[in-house]
Each structure stands twice: as structure tokens, then as C-alpha cells.
């Protein structure tokens, strides 16, 4: 917070910025509830464990806005948890907190997933739209699906180097610290073929139920193979998958499994393109870790 102002008058509020880790998680949870985001207090804690950010507080300590960033490499970070209290969304709080994040992350280039309400703000600060993310969710239905063989099994400690290498090739950055945070609570399934891991998928508690992601594979049927055990485990329960797959067998599988498209957001980047750095003929991310984490 060296160059940008750390205080701002918003409407009748004298507002100051503070580190997001210095805020009571119950107050952060109340803010996300106010905009109908599904994050639990536990989800906020996981995000703070991995990321950094700022919160705007009024003179009596109420949280009016938040913005977070998540480092993935020395030159790349994703931005998320951009929330402004509904009564202040037209007074510049979102721009103020985002400008602080851009300052804190410089000279990294940035990626984010923008809601419809946020796209204009991000575009005004130079972010460029790249791809649509489809938020697929609903009551899971266990179904049969065609796969290309191989053994789908639980992750072991010995598998970790292989799944991190797969993710690095698919995402274009080292997310070892993110996987460390996710695997502390997630169940992970890998697909092994001819002694080599060719796909993996994680599933963890999030929001209203569970979320599947990241899912990394080179072939959509392999992505389905590592999702099937999670769908089976949560049949009849709320399940969510965020994917950039617009068509093909993977989104068709999600629809048949009861996970229809509920909403969309837009992947955007600042500094240089995010998604084109991923090889077209290699492994790719079929399901995101979450909107915030990419």
C-alpha cells in the first residue's frame, strides 16, 4: 500500500484498508453472504492460507470490500474474492481494492474469472477477455460413461510428483503450494495407464456441497474417468464443476450427471495472455480449482 491511498471516503463512510488476514473470518463470511456467494467460513480460511489480499473497513470495523491474489509463479498470479457490499458497489470500492492488488502483484501478469457485474471494471483497468467459464452444478446423478481404460484409483504420496508435473504442463505455472493446500482436505483420484498417471481429479467440500477441481487430462474421456468416482460418492448431493469446455463429451457428461450450466464467468488477463500459454496438444485443465484460484 505504498503508492495507492490507504484511506478513501465512500458515501458517508471513512474507509481504510487492512491486510485480509487481520480480519475476523466471520466478517468476511458475512460479506460474501451479502452478495449471495456460496463460500463458507472454512472456504475463506483456505483461501487466506494460500493467498494474499486486502479488506476495506469502515470506521467501526465493518468489512465493506475485499480483493485477493494467489501467486502461482514468480511472474503470474490470479485475482479473486473481489467483493463489494451491495450498498457501495457504485462508489469505487472495487476499483480501489483492485488497484491495491495490482500494485502488490507488480510486475506479475494477472488472470481472473470475472462475473458479469465485474467485467466492465476489469476491462477499464486493461484486463482482456479470453474464455467463458461454465459453472455447472446440481444434484449429482451417478451414470455410466465411456472411458478409454486404465485404472482409476486413490492418489498416493508417491503419485504427487506426477500430478504436479501434469498440472504444470496444463496450467502453465507451478501450483505446488496450491495442491498442498487443496490436498489437506480433498479426495484425489488418479488414472493410471501402462504404469503412468495420465489424469487426476480432486474433490473437496465447498459452498453448498462439494466441488470437483482441478481436473487435468489430455483426453476428455480420461477427465471423465477421474470425475466418475466423485460423482458416484456424491450421488444425490449438491456438486459443482467449473469448466471452460464449451462442447464435447466432457460437458455432455456433466449434463447427464445432473450438473447443468447454472451461470458463466469470463476468464480475463492483464499484462499478457493467460490461456494461450497452455499447449493445445498437451494436458489441459478440464475443471478449475475454483473461480478464485483458476
PDB file of C-alpha atoms in Angstrom:
ATOM      1  CA  UNK A   1       0.000   0.000   0.000  1.00  0.00           C
ATOM      2  CA  UNK A   2       2.856   2.406  -0.689  1.00  0.00           C
ATOM      3  CA  UNK A   3       1.683   4.345  -3.753  1.00  0.00           C
ATOM      4  CA  UNK A   4      -2.109   3.966  -3.714  1.00  0.00           C
ATOM      5  CA  UNK A   5      -4.070   5.731  -0.984  1.00  0.00           C
ATOM      6  CA  UNK A   6      -4.844   3.530   2.020  1.00  0.00           C
ATOM      7  CA  UNK A   7      -7.899   5.640   3.014  1.00  0.00           C
ATOM      8  CA  UNK A   8     -10.938   6.549   0.948  1.00  0.00           C
ATOM      9  CA  UNK A   9     -14.251   8.321   1.629  1.00  0.00           C
ATOM     10  CA  UNK A  10     -17.076   6.142   0.279  1.00  0.00           C
ATOM     11  CA  UNK A  11     -20.507   7.738   0.515  1.00  0.00           C
ATOM     12  CA  UNK A  12     -20.601   8.698   4.237  1.00  0.00           C
ATOM     13  CA  UNK A  13     -18.037   6.055   5.236  1.00  0.00           C
ATOM     14  CA  UNK A  14     -14.436   6.886   6.117  1.00  0.00           C
ATOM     15  CA  UNK A  15     -12.818   3.703   4.852  1.00  0.00           C
ATOM     16  CA  UNK A  16      -9.376   2.246   5.440  1.00  0.00           C
ATOM     17  CA  UNK A  17      -7.545  -0.781   4.012  1.00  0.00           C
ATOM     18  CA  UNK A  18      -6.065  -3.583   6.056  1.00  0.00           C
ATOM     19  CA  UNK A  19      -4.462  -6.956   5.376  1.00  0.00           C
ATOM     20  CA  UNK A  20      -7.186  -9.562   4.854  1.00  0.00           C
ATOM     21  CA  UNK A  21      -5.520 -11.884   7.375  1.00  0.00           C
ATOM     22  CA  UNK A  22      -6.154  -9.311  10.112  1.00  0.00           C
ATOM     23  CA  UNK A  23      -9.943  -9.516   9.659  1.00  0.00           C
ATOM     24  CA  UNK A  24     -12.227 -11.837  11.618  1.00  0.00           C
ATOM     25  CA  UNK A  25     -13.276 -14.587   9.197  1.00  0.00           C
ATOM     26  CA  UNK A  26     -16.885 -14.261  10.404  1.00  0.00           C
ATOM     27  CA  UNK A  27     -16.938 -10.714   8.992  1.00  0.00           C
ATOM     28  CA  UNK A  28     -15.558 -11.914   5.641  1.00  0.00           C
ATOM     29  CA  UNK A  29     -18.175 -14.647   5.557  1.00  0.00           C
ATOM     30  CA  UNK A  30     -20.913 -12.088   6.235  1.00  0.00           C
ATOM     31  CA  UNK A  31     -19.710 -10.024   3.258  1.00  0.00           C
ATOM     32  CA  UNK A  32     -19.834 -12.979   0.849  1.00  0.00           C
ATOM     33  CA  UNK A  33     -23.303 -13.891   2.128  1.00  0.00           C
ATOM     34  CA  UNK A  34     -24.449 -10.336   1.398  1.00  0.00           C
ATOM     35  CA  UNK A  35     -23.727 -10.840  -2.332  1.00  0.00           C
ATOM     36  CA  UNK A  36     -25.029 -14.446  -2.298  1.00  0.00           C
ATOM     37  CA  UNK A  37     -21.685 -16.099  -2.883  1.00  0.00           C
ATOM     38  CA  UNK A  38     -21.581 -19.699  -1.572  1.00  0.00           C
ATOM     39  CA  UNK A  39     -18.271 -19.534   0.332  1.00  0.00           C
ATOM     40  CA  UNK A  40     -18.288 -20.910   3.874  1.00  0.00           C
ATOM     41  CA  UNK A  41     -16.058 -19.553   6.618  1.00  0.00           C
ATOM     42  CA  UNK A  42     -13.867 -22.632   6.044  1.00  0.00           C
ATOM     43  CA  UNK A  43     -13.512 -21.738   2.361  1.00  0.00           C
ATOM     44  CA  UNK A  44     -12.342 -18.245   3.318  1.00  0.00           C
ATOM     45  CA  UNK A  45      -9.765 -19.762   5.658  1.00  0.00           C
ATOM     46  CA  UNK A  46      -8.363 -21.995   2.900  1.00  0.00           C
ATOM     47  CA  UNK A  47      -8.126 -19.034   0.521  1.00  0.00           C
ATOM     48  CA  UNK A  48      -6.307 -16.946   3.138  1.00  0.00           C
ATOM     49  CA  UNK A  49      -3.930 -19.846   3.808  1.00  0.00           C
ATOM     50  CA  UNK A  50      -2.835 -19.821   0.167  1.00  0.00           C
ATOM     51  CA  UNK A  51      -3.325 -16.222  -0.937  1.00  0.00           C
ATOM     52  CA  UNK A  52      -2.914 -12.584  -0.003  1.00  0.00           C
ATOM     53  CA  UNK A  53      -5.281  -9.651  -0.054  1.00  0.00           C
ATOM     54  CA  UNK A  54      -6.832  -6.523   1.357  1.00  0.00           C
ATOM     55  CA  UNK A  55     -10.108  -5.654   3.050  1.00  0.00           C
ATOM     56  CA  UNK A  56     -11.765  -2.236   3.224  1.00  0.00           C
ATOM     57  CA  UNK A  57     -13.173  -1.448   6.678  1.00  0.00           C
ATOM     58  CA  UNK A  58     -15.371   1.403   7.842  1.00  0.00           C
ATOM     59  CA  UNK A  59     -14.704   3.403  10.990  1.00  0.00           C
ATOM     60  CA  UNK A  60     -16.339   0.778  13.241  1.00  0.00           C
ATOM     61  CA  UNK A  61     -14.606  -2.197  11.619  1.00  0.00           C
ATOM     62  CA  UNK A  62     -17.306  -3.478   9.276  1.00  0.00           C
ATOM     63  CA  UNK A  63     -15.963  -5.123   6.094  1.00  0.00           C
ATOM     64  CA  UNK A  64     -17.101  -3.185   3.024  1.00  0.00           C
ATOM     65  CA  UNK A  65     -14.972  -4.777   0.290  1.00  0.00           C
ATOM     66  CA  UNK A  66     -12.279  -7.409  -0.312  1.00  0.00           C
ATOM     67  CA  UNK A  67      -9.786  -8.354  -3.020  1.00  0.00           C
ATOM     68  CA  UNK A  68      -7.321 -11.260  -3.032  1.00  0.00           C
ATOM     69  CA  UNK A  69      -4.482 -12.583  -5.176  1.00  0.00           C
ATOM     70  CA  UNK A  70      -2.922 -16.025  -5.414  1.00  0.00           C
ATOM     71  CA  UNK A  71       0.708 -16.496  -6.533  1.00  0.00           C
ATOM     72  CA  UNK A  72       1.372 -19.354  -8.941  1.00  0.00           C
ATOM     73  CA  UNK A  73       4.819 -18.433 -10.252  1.00  0.00           C
ATOM     74  CA  UNK A  74       7.255 -15.572  -9.857  1.00  0.00           C
ATOM     75  CA  UNK A  75       5.654 -13.900 -12.904  1.00  0.00           C
ATOM     76  CA  UNK A  76       1.971 -14.920 -12.616  1.00  0.00           C
ATOM     77  CA  UNK A  77      -0.918 -14.653 -10.142  1.00  0.00           C
ATOM     78  CA  UNK A  78      -4.683 -14.994 -10.212  1.00  0.00           C
ATOM     79  CA  UNK A  79      -7.067 -12.468  -8.665  1.00  0.00           C
ATOM     80  CA  UNK A  80     -10.244 -13.367  -6.812  1.00  0.00           C
ATOM     81  CA  UNK A  81     -12.684 -12.708  -3.981  1.00  0.00           C
ATOM     82  CA  UNK A  82     -13.416  -9.273  -5.430  1.00  0.00           C
ATOM     83  CA  UNK A  83     -16.465  -8.434  -3.325  1.00  0.00           C
ATOM     84  CA  UNK A  84     -18.085  -5.096  -2.507  1.00  0.00           C
ATOM     85  CA  UNK A  85     -21.012  -4.617  -0.126  1.00  0.00           C
ATOM     86  CA  UNK A  86     -24.167  -4.098  -2.240  1.00  0.00           C
ATOM     87  CA  UNK A  87     -24.843  -0.591  -0.914  1.00  0.00           C
ATOM     88  CA  UNK A  88     -21.379   0.612  -2.026  1.00  0.00           C
ATOM     89  CA  UNK A  89     -20.984  -1.049  -5.420  1.00  0.00           C
ATOM     90  CA  UNK A  90     -21.282   2.231  -7.332  1.00  0.00           C
ATOM     91  CA  UNK A  91     -18.863   4.242  -5.170  1.00  0.00           C
ATOM     92  CA  UNK A  92     -15.483   2.946  -6.376  1.00  0.00           C
ATOM     93  CA  UNK A  93     -14.605   0.474  -3.614  1.00  0.00           C
ATOM     94  CA  UNK A  94     -13.995  -2.355  -6.094  1.00  0.00           C
ATOM     95  CA  UNK A  95     -11.626  -0.263  -8.220  1.00  0.00           C
ATOM     96  CA  UNK A  96      -9.814   0.942  -5.080  1.00  0.00           C
ATOM     97  CA  UNK A  97      -9.138  -2.563  -3.720  1.00  0.00           C
ATOM     98  CA  UNK A  98      -8.242  -3.942  -7.175  1.00  0.00           C
ATOM     99  CA  UNK A  99      -5.727  -1.146  -7.743  1.00  0.00           C
ATOM    100  CA  UNK A 100      -4.024  -2.159  -4.500  1.00  0.00           C
ATOM    101  CA  UNK A 101      -3.868  -5.789  -5.662  1.00  0.00           C
ATOM    102  CA  UNK A 102      -2.368  -4.731  -9.000  1.00  0.00           C
ATOM    103  CA  UNK A 103       0.222  -2.707  -7.098  1.00  0.00           C
ATOM    104  CA  UNK A 104       1.037  -5.576  -4.726  1.00  0.00           C
ATOM    105  CA  UNK A 105       1.437  -8.101  -7.553  1.00  0.00           C
ATOM    106  CA  UNK A 106       3.562  -5.942  -9.890  1.00  0.00           C
ATOM    107  CA  UNK A 107       5.377  -6.999 -12.110  1.00  0.00           C
ATOM    108  CA  UNK A 108       3.442 -10.279 -12.331  1.00  0.00           C
ATOM    109  CA  UNK A 109       0.881 -10.657 -15.086  1.00  0.00           C
ATOM    110  CA  UNK A 110      -2.601 -11.488 -13.821  1.00  0.00           C
ATOM    111  CA  UNK A 111      -5.556 -13.714 -14.609  1.00  0.00           C
ATOM    112  CA  UNK A 112      -9.051 -13.723 -13.142  1.00  0.00           C
ATOM    113  CA  UNK A 113     -12.559 -15.023 -13.729  1.00  0.00           C
ATOM    114  CA  UNK A 114     -14.964 -12.084 -13.969  1.00  0.00           C
ATOM    115  CA  UNK A 115     -18.643 -12.058 -13.121  1.00  0.00           C
ATOM    116  CA  UNK A 116     -20.925 -10.122 -15.434  1.00  0.00           C
ATOM    117  CA  UNK A 117     -21.060  -7.321 -12.870  1.00  0.00           C
ATOM    118  CA  UNK A 118     -17.257  -7.097 -12.697  1.00  0.00           C
ATOM    119  CA  UNK A 119     -16.306  -7.252 -16.380  1.00  0.00           C
ATOM    120  CA  UNK A 120     -16.627  -3.510 -17.020  1.00  0.00           C
ATOM    121  CA  UNK A 121     -14.366  -2.664 -14.073  1.00  0.00           C
ATOM    122  CA  UNK A 122     -11.683  -5.147 -15.138  1.00  0.00           C
ATOM    123  CA  UNK A 123     -11.798  -4.002 -18.746  1.00  0.00           C
ATOM    124  CA  UNK A 124     -11.392  -0.372 -17.629  1.00  0.00           C
ATOM    125  CA  UNK A 125      -8.115  -1.346 -15.928  1.00  0.00           C
ATOM    126  CA  UNK A 126      -6.768  -3.140 -19.010  1.00  0.00           C
ATOM    127  CA  UNK A 127      -7.909  -6.749 -18.485  1.00  0.00           C
ATOM    128  CA  UNK A 128      -8.674  -8.581 -21.733  1.00  0.00           C
ATOM    129  CA  UNK A 129     -11.402 -11.224 -22.090  1.00  0.00           C
ATOM    130  CA  UNK A 130     -10.209 -14.696 -23.156  1.00  0.00           C
ATOM    131  CA  UNK A 131     -12.669 -17.551 -22.489  1.00  0.00           C
ATOM    132  CA  UNK A 132     -16.014 -18.355 -20.881  1.00  0.00           C
ATOM    133  CA  UNK A 133     -16.143 -20.489 -17.736  1.00  0.00           C
ATOM    134  CA  UNK A 134     -19.299 -22.571 -17.264  1.00  0.00           C
ATOM    135  CA  UNK A 135     -20.396 -23.084 -13.666  1.00  0.00           C
ATOM    136  CA  UNK A 136     -22.114 -26.469 -13.724  1.00  0.00           C
ATOM    137  CA  UNK A 137     -23.928 -27.619 -10.621  1.00  0.00           C
ATOM    138  CA  UNK A 138     -26.866 -29.569  -9.250  1.00  0.00           C
ATOM    139  CA  UNK A 139     -27.833 -32.782  -7.506  1.00  0.00           C
ATOM    140  CA  UNK A 140     -25.379 -35.373  -8.785  1.00  0.00           C
ATOM    141  CA  UNK A 141     -26.644 -38.458 -10.597  1.00  0.00           C
ATOM    142  CA  UNK A 142     -24.311 -41.434 -10.928  1.00  0.00           C
ATOM    143  CA  UNK A 143     -24.230 -42.621 -14.545  1.00  0.00           C
ATOM    144  CA  UNK A 144     -22.235 -44.986 -16.707  1.00  0.00           C
ATOM    145  CA  UNK A 145     -19.785 -43.338 -19.111  1.00  0.00           C
ATOM    146  CA  UNK A 146     -17.358 -44.452 -21.799  1.00  0.00           C
ATOM    147  CA  UNK A 147     -13.667 -44.193 -20.903  1.00  0.00           C
ATOM    148  CA  UNK A 148     -10.502 -45.386 -22.629  1.00  0.00           C
ATOM    149  CA  UNK A 149      -9.451 -47.862 -19.977  1.00  0.00           C
ATOM    150  CA  UNK A 150      -6.836 -47.602 -17.285  1.00  0.00           C
ATOM    151  CA  UNK A 151      -7.122 -47.877 -13.514  1.00  0.00           C
ATOM    152  CA  UNK A 152      -8.864 -45.078 -11.613  1.00  0.00           C
ATOM    153  CA  UNK A 153      -7.641 -45.197  -8.012  1.00  0.00           C
ATOM    154  CA  UNK A 154      -6.958 -43.023  -4.998  1.00  0.00           C
ATOM    155  CA  UNK A 155      -3.886 -40.787  -5.012  1.00  0.00           C
ATOM    156  CA  UNK A 156      -0.855 -41.963  -3.031  1.00  0.00           C
ATOM    157  CA  UNK A 157       2.079 -39.903  -1.788  1.00  0.00           C
ATOM    158  CA  UNK A 158       4.267 -41.442  -4.497  1.00  0.00           C
ATOM    159  CA  UNK A 159       1.942 -40.035  -7.181  1.00  0.00           C
ATOM    160  CA  UNK A 160       2.410 -36.408  -6.163  1.00  0.00           C
ATOM    161  CA  UNK A 161       5.375 -35.572  -8.472  1.00  0.00           C
ATOM    162  CA  UNK A 162       3.478 -36.910 -11.489  1.00  0.00           C
ATOM    163  CA  UNK A 163       0.246 -34.989 -10.827  1.00  0.00           C
ATOM    164  CA  UNK A 164       2.179 -31.775 -10.158  1.00  0.00           C
ATOM    165  CA  UNK A 165       4.021 -32.217 -13.465  1.00  0.00           C
ATOM    166  CA  UNK A 166       0.699 -32.792 -15.254  1.00  0.00           C
ATOM    167  CA  UNK A 167      -0.803 -29.668 -13.725  1.00  0.00           C
ATOM    168  CA  UNK A 168       2.279 -27.579 -14.517  1.00  0.00           C
ATOM    169  CA  UNK A 169       2.070 -28.607 -18.178  1.00  0.00           C
ATOM    170  CA  UNK A 170      -1.680 -27.890 -18.300  1.00  0.00           C
ATOM    171  CA  UNK A 171      -1.863 -24.670 -16.290  1.00  0.00           C
ATOM    172  CA  UNK A 172       1.410 -23.148 -17.437  1.00  0.00           C
ATOM    173  CA  UNK A 173       2.664 -22.376 -13.918  1.00  0.00           C
ATOM    174  CA  UNK A 174       3.835 -24.178 -10.789  1.00  0.00           C
ATOM    175  CA  UNK A 175       0.887 -24.691  -8.427  1.00  0.00           C
ATOM    176  CA  UNK A 176       2.624 -26.961  -5.908  1.00  0.00           C
ATOM    177  CA  UNK A 177       1.619 -24.767  -2.956  1.00  0.00           C
ATOM    178  CA  UNK A 178      -1.995 -24.735  -4.110  1.00  0.00           C
ATOM    179  CA  UNK A 179      -2.083 -28.523  -4.337  1.00  0.00           C
ATOM    180  CA  UNK A 180      -0.572 -28.744  -0.867  1.00  0.00           C
ATOM    181  CA  UNK A 181      -3.444 -26.610   0.446  1.00  0.00           C
ATOM    182  CA  UNK A 182      -6.137 -28.466  -1.511  1.00  0.00           C
ATOM    183  CA  UNK A 183      -4.900 -31.966  -0.703  1.00  0.00           C
ATOM    184  CA  UNK A 184      -5.096 -31.272   3.030  1.00  0.00           C
ATOM    185  CA  UNK A 185      -8.887 -31.688   2.715  1.00  0.00           C
ATOM    186  CA  UNK A 186      -9.603 -33.004  -0.805  1.00  0.00           C
ATOM    187  CA  UNK A 187     -10.034 -36.538  -2.064  1.00  0.00           C
ATOM    188  CA  UNK A 188      -7.905 -37.133  -5.175  1.00  0.00           C
ATOM    189  CA  UNK A 189      -8.380 -39.750  -7.895  1.00  0.00           C
ATOM    190  CA  UNK A 190      -5.716 -40.568 -10.495  1.00  0.00           C
ATOM    191  CA  UNK A 191      -5.980 -42.523 -13.725  1.00  0.00           C
ATOM    192  CA  UNK A 192      -3.046 -44.831 -14.370  1.00  0.00           C
ATOM    193  CA  UNK A 193      -2.344 -46.432 -17.715  1.00  0.00           C
ATOM    194  CA  UNK A 194       0.733 -48.557 -18.554  1.00  0.00           C
ATOM    195  CA  UNK A 195       2.369 -47.536 -15.280  1.00  0.00           C
ATOM    196  CA  UNK A 196       1.953 -43.799 -15.898  1.00  0.00           C
ATOM    197  CA  UNK A 197      -0.545 -41.330 -14.439  1.00  0.00           C
ATOM    198  CA  UNK A 198      -2.421 -39.695 -17.325  1.00  0.00           C
ATOM    199  CA  UNK A 199      -5.123 -37.768 -15.448  1.00  0.00           C
ATOM    200  CA  UNK A 200      -6.194 -36.678 -11.989  1.00  0.00           C
ATOM    201  CA  UNK A 201      -9.178 -35.040 -10.329  1.00  0.00           C
ATOM    202  CA  UNK A 202      -9.693 -33.558  -6.862  1.00  0.00           C
ATOM    203  CA  UNK A 203     -12.947 -33.100  -4.936  1.00  0.00           C
ATOM    204  CA  UNK A 204     -13.467 -31.150  -1.711  1.00  0.00           C
ATOM    205  CA  UNK A 205     -16.126 -29.537   0.467  1.00  0.00           C
ATOM    206  CA  UNK A 206     -17.068 -26.103  -0.820  1.00  0.00           C
ATOM    207  CA  UNK A 207     -20.073 -23.835  -0.547  1.00  0.00           C
ATOM    208  CA  UNK A 208     -23.393 -25.687  -0.680  1.00  0.00           C
ATOM    209  CA  UNK A 209     -21.802 -29.119  -1.073  1.00  0.00           C
ATOM    210  CA  UNK A 210     -18.691 -30.308  -2.897  1.00  0.00           C
ATOM    211  CA  UNK A 211     -16.700 -29.016  -5.873  1.00  0.00           C
ATOM    212  CA  UNK A 212     -14.668 -31.113  -8.333  1.00  0.00           C
ATOM    213  CA  UNK A 213     -11.417 -29.498  -9.488  1.00  0.00           C
ATOM    214  CA  UNK A 214      -8.759 -29.256 -10.604  1.00  0.00           C
ATOM    215  CA  UNK A 215      -9.244 -31.995 -13.198  1.00  0.00           C
ATOM    216  CA  UNK A 216      -6.255 -32.394 -15.541  1.00  0.00           C
ATOM    217  CA  UNK A 217      -6.088 -34.767 -18.502  1.00  0.00           C
ATOM    218  CA  UNK A 218      -5.064 -34.868 -22.169  1.00  0.00           C
ATOM    219  CA  UNK A 219      -8.241 -36.625 -23.276  1.00  0.00           C
ATOM    220  CA  UNK A 220     -11.813 -35.755 -22.240  1.00  0.00           C
ATOM    221  CA  UNK A 221     -12.654 -39.407 -21.570  1.00  0.00           C
ATOM    222  CA  UNK A 222      -9.746 -39.555 -19.130  1.00  0.00           C
ATOM    223  CA  UNK A 223     -11.147 -36.439 -17.441  1.00  0.00           C
ATOM    224  CA  UNK A 224     -14.486 -38.218 -17.148  1.00  0.00           C
ATOM    225  CA  UNK A 225     -12.774 -41.295 -15.670  1.00  0.00           C
ATOM    226  CA  UNK A 226     -11.357 -39.305 -12.735  1.00  0.00           C
ATOM    227  CA  UNK A 227     -14.660 -37.466 -12.175  1.00  0.00           C
ATOM    228  CA  UNK A 228     -16.852 -40.577 -12.112  1.00  0.00           C
ATOM    229  CA  UNK A 229     -15.761 -41.739  -8.613  1.00  0.00           C
ATOM    230  CA  UNK A 230     -16.534 -38.283  -7.201  1.00  0.00           C
ATOM    231  CA  UNK A 231     -19.966 -38.215  -8.876  1.00  0.00           C
ATOM    232  CA  UNK A 232     -20.661 -41.711  -7.504  1.00  0.00           C
ATOM    233  CA  UNK A 233     -19.579 -40.698  -3.984  1.00  0.00           C
ATOM    234  CA  UNK A 234     -21.867 -37.639  -4.008  1.00  0.00           C
ATOM    235  CA  UNK A 235     -24.877 -39.003  -5.903  1.00  0.00           C
ATOM    236  CA  UNK A 236     -27.996 -37.300  -4.579  1.00  0.00           C
ATOM    237  CA  UNK A 237     -25.929 -34.421  -3.147  1.00  0.00           C
ATOM    238  CA  UNK A 238     -25.052 -30.949  -4.377  1.00  0.00           C
ATOM    239  CA  UNK A 239     -21.978 -30.964  -6.622  1.00  0.00           C
ATOM    240  CA  UNK A 240     -20.282 -28.233  -8.664  1.00  0.00           C
ATOM    241  CA  UNK A 241     -17.789 -28.256 -11.548  1.00  0.00           C
ATOM    242  CA  UNK A 242     -16.347 -25.117 -13.195  1.00  0.00           C
ATOM    243  CA  UNK A 243     -15.087 -25.786 -16.726  1.00  0.00           C
ATOM    244  CA  UNK A 244     -14.011 -23.937 -19.860  1.00  0.00           C
ATOM    245  CA  UNK A 245     -15.122 -26.876 -22.024  1.00  0.00           C
ATOM    246  CA  UNK A 246     -17.922 -25.395 -24.129  1.00  0.00           C
ATOM    247  CA  UNK A 247     -18.799 -28.548 -26.070  1.00  0.00           C
ATOM    248  CA  UNK A 248     -17.838 -32.184 -26.455  1.00  0.00           C
ATOM    249  CA  UNK A 249     -18.067 -35.307 -24.352  1.00  0.00           C
ATOM    250  CA  UNK A 250     -16.956 -33.706 -21.070  1.00  0.00           C
ATOM    251  CA  UNK A 251     -19.745 -31.091 -20.791  1.00  0.00           C
ATOM    252  CA  UNK A 252     -22.185 -33.697 -22.128  1.00  0.00           C
ATOM    253  CA  UNK A 253     -21.120 -35.987 -19.292  1.00  0.00           C
ATOM    254  CA  UNK A 254     -21.681 -33.212 -16.738  1.00  0.00           C
ATOM    255  CA  UNK A 255     -25.190 -32.591 -18.047  1.00  0.00           C
ATOM    256  CA  UNK A 256     -26.089 -36.289 -17.883  1.00  0.00           C
ATOM    257  CA  UNK A 257     -24.670 -36.397 -14.343  1.00  0.00           C
ATOM    258  CA  UNK A 258     -27.159 -33.728 -13.264  1.00  0.00           C
ATOM    259  CA  UNK A 259     -24.685 -30.827 -13.366  1.00  0.00           C
ATOM    260  CA  UNK A 260     -26.256 -28.362 -15.773  1.00  0.00           C
ATOM    261  CA  UNK A 261     -24.921 -24.877 -16.506  1.00  0.00           C
ATOM    262  CA  UNK A 262     -26.026 -22.540 -13.719  1.00  0.00           C
ATOM    263  CA  UNK A 263     -24.004 -19.428 -14.566  1.00  0.00           C
ATOM    264  CA  UNK A 264     -20.980 -18.217 -16.519  1.00  0.00           C
ATOM    265  CA  UNK A 265     -17.970 -16.027 -15.809  1.00  0.00           C
ATOM    266  CA  UNK A 266     -15.238 -14.796 -18.151  1.00  0.00           C
ATOM    267  CA  UNK A 267     -11.531 -15.543 -17.889  1.00  0.00           C
ATOM    268  CA  UNK A 268      -9.584 -12.274 -18.335  1.00  0.00           C
ATOM    269  CA  UNK A 269      -5.903 -11.365 -18.196  1.00  0.00           C
ATOM    270  CA  UNK A 270      -3.671  -8.354 -17.665  1.00  0.00           C
ATOM    271  CA  UNK A 271      -0.089  -7.996 -18.893  1.00  0.00           C
ATOM    272  CA  UNK A 272      -0.047 -10.895 -21.315  1.00  0.00           C
ATOM    273  CA  UNK A 273      -2.462 -13.676 -22.323  1.00  0.00           C
ATOM    274  CA  UNK A 274      -3.069 -16.377 -19.738  1.00  0.00           C
ATOM    275  CA  UNK A 275      -4.677 -19.294 -21.555  1.00  0.00           C
ATOM    276  CA  UNK A 276      -2.683 -19.327 -24.846  1.00  0.00           C
ATOM    277  CA  UNK A 277       0.451 -20.277 -22.880  1.00  0.00           C
ATOM    278  CA  UNK A 278      -1.115 -23.764 -22.446  1.00  0.00           C
ATOM    279  CA  UNK A 279      -0.074 -26.215 -25.239  1.00  0.00           C
ATOM    280  CA  UNK A 280      -3.051 -27.185 -27.398  1.00  0.00           C
ATOM    281  CA  UNK A 281      -1.901 -30.800 -27.814  1.00  0.00           C
ATOM    282  CA  UNK A 282      -0.893 -31.493 -24.202  1.00  0.00           C
ATOM    283  CA  UNK A 283      -2.754 -31.932 -20.929  1.00  0.00           C
ATOM    284  CA  UNK A 284      -5.337 -29.301 -20.111  1.00  0.00           C
ATOM    285  CA  UNK A 285      -7.409 -28.255 -17.135  1.00  0.00           C
ATOM    286  CA  UNK A 286     -10.917 -29.639 -17.634  1.00  0.00           C
ATOM    287  CA  UNK A 287     -12.232 -28.366 -14.283  1.00  0.00           C
ATOM    288  CA  UNK A 288     -10.928 -25.357 -12.396  1.00  0.00           C
ATOM    289  CA  UNK A 289      -9.847 -25.371  -8.755  1.00  0.00           C
ATOM    290  CA  UNK A 290     -12.381 -22.554  -8.244  1.00  0.00           C
ATOM    291  CA  UNK A 291     -13.166 -19.148  -9.719  1.00  0.00           C
ATOM    292  CA  UNK A 292     -10.552 -17.515  -7.499  1.00  0.00           C
ATOM    293  CA  UNK A 293      -7.738 -19.987  -7.976  1.00  0.00           C
ATOM    294  CA  UNK A 294      -8.026 -20.803 -11.672  1.00  0.00           C
TER     295      UNK A 294
END
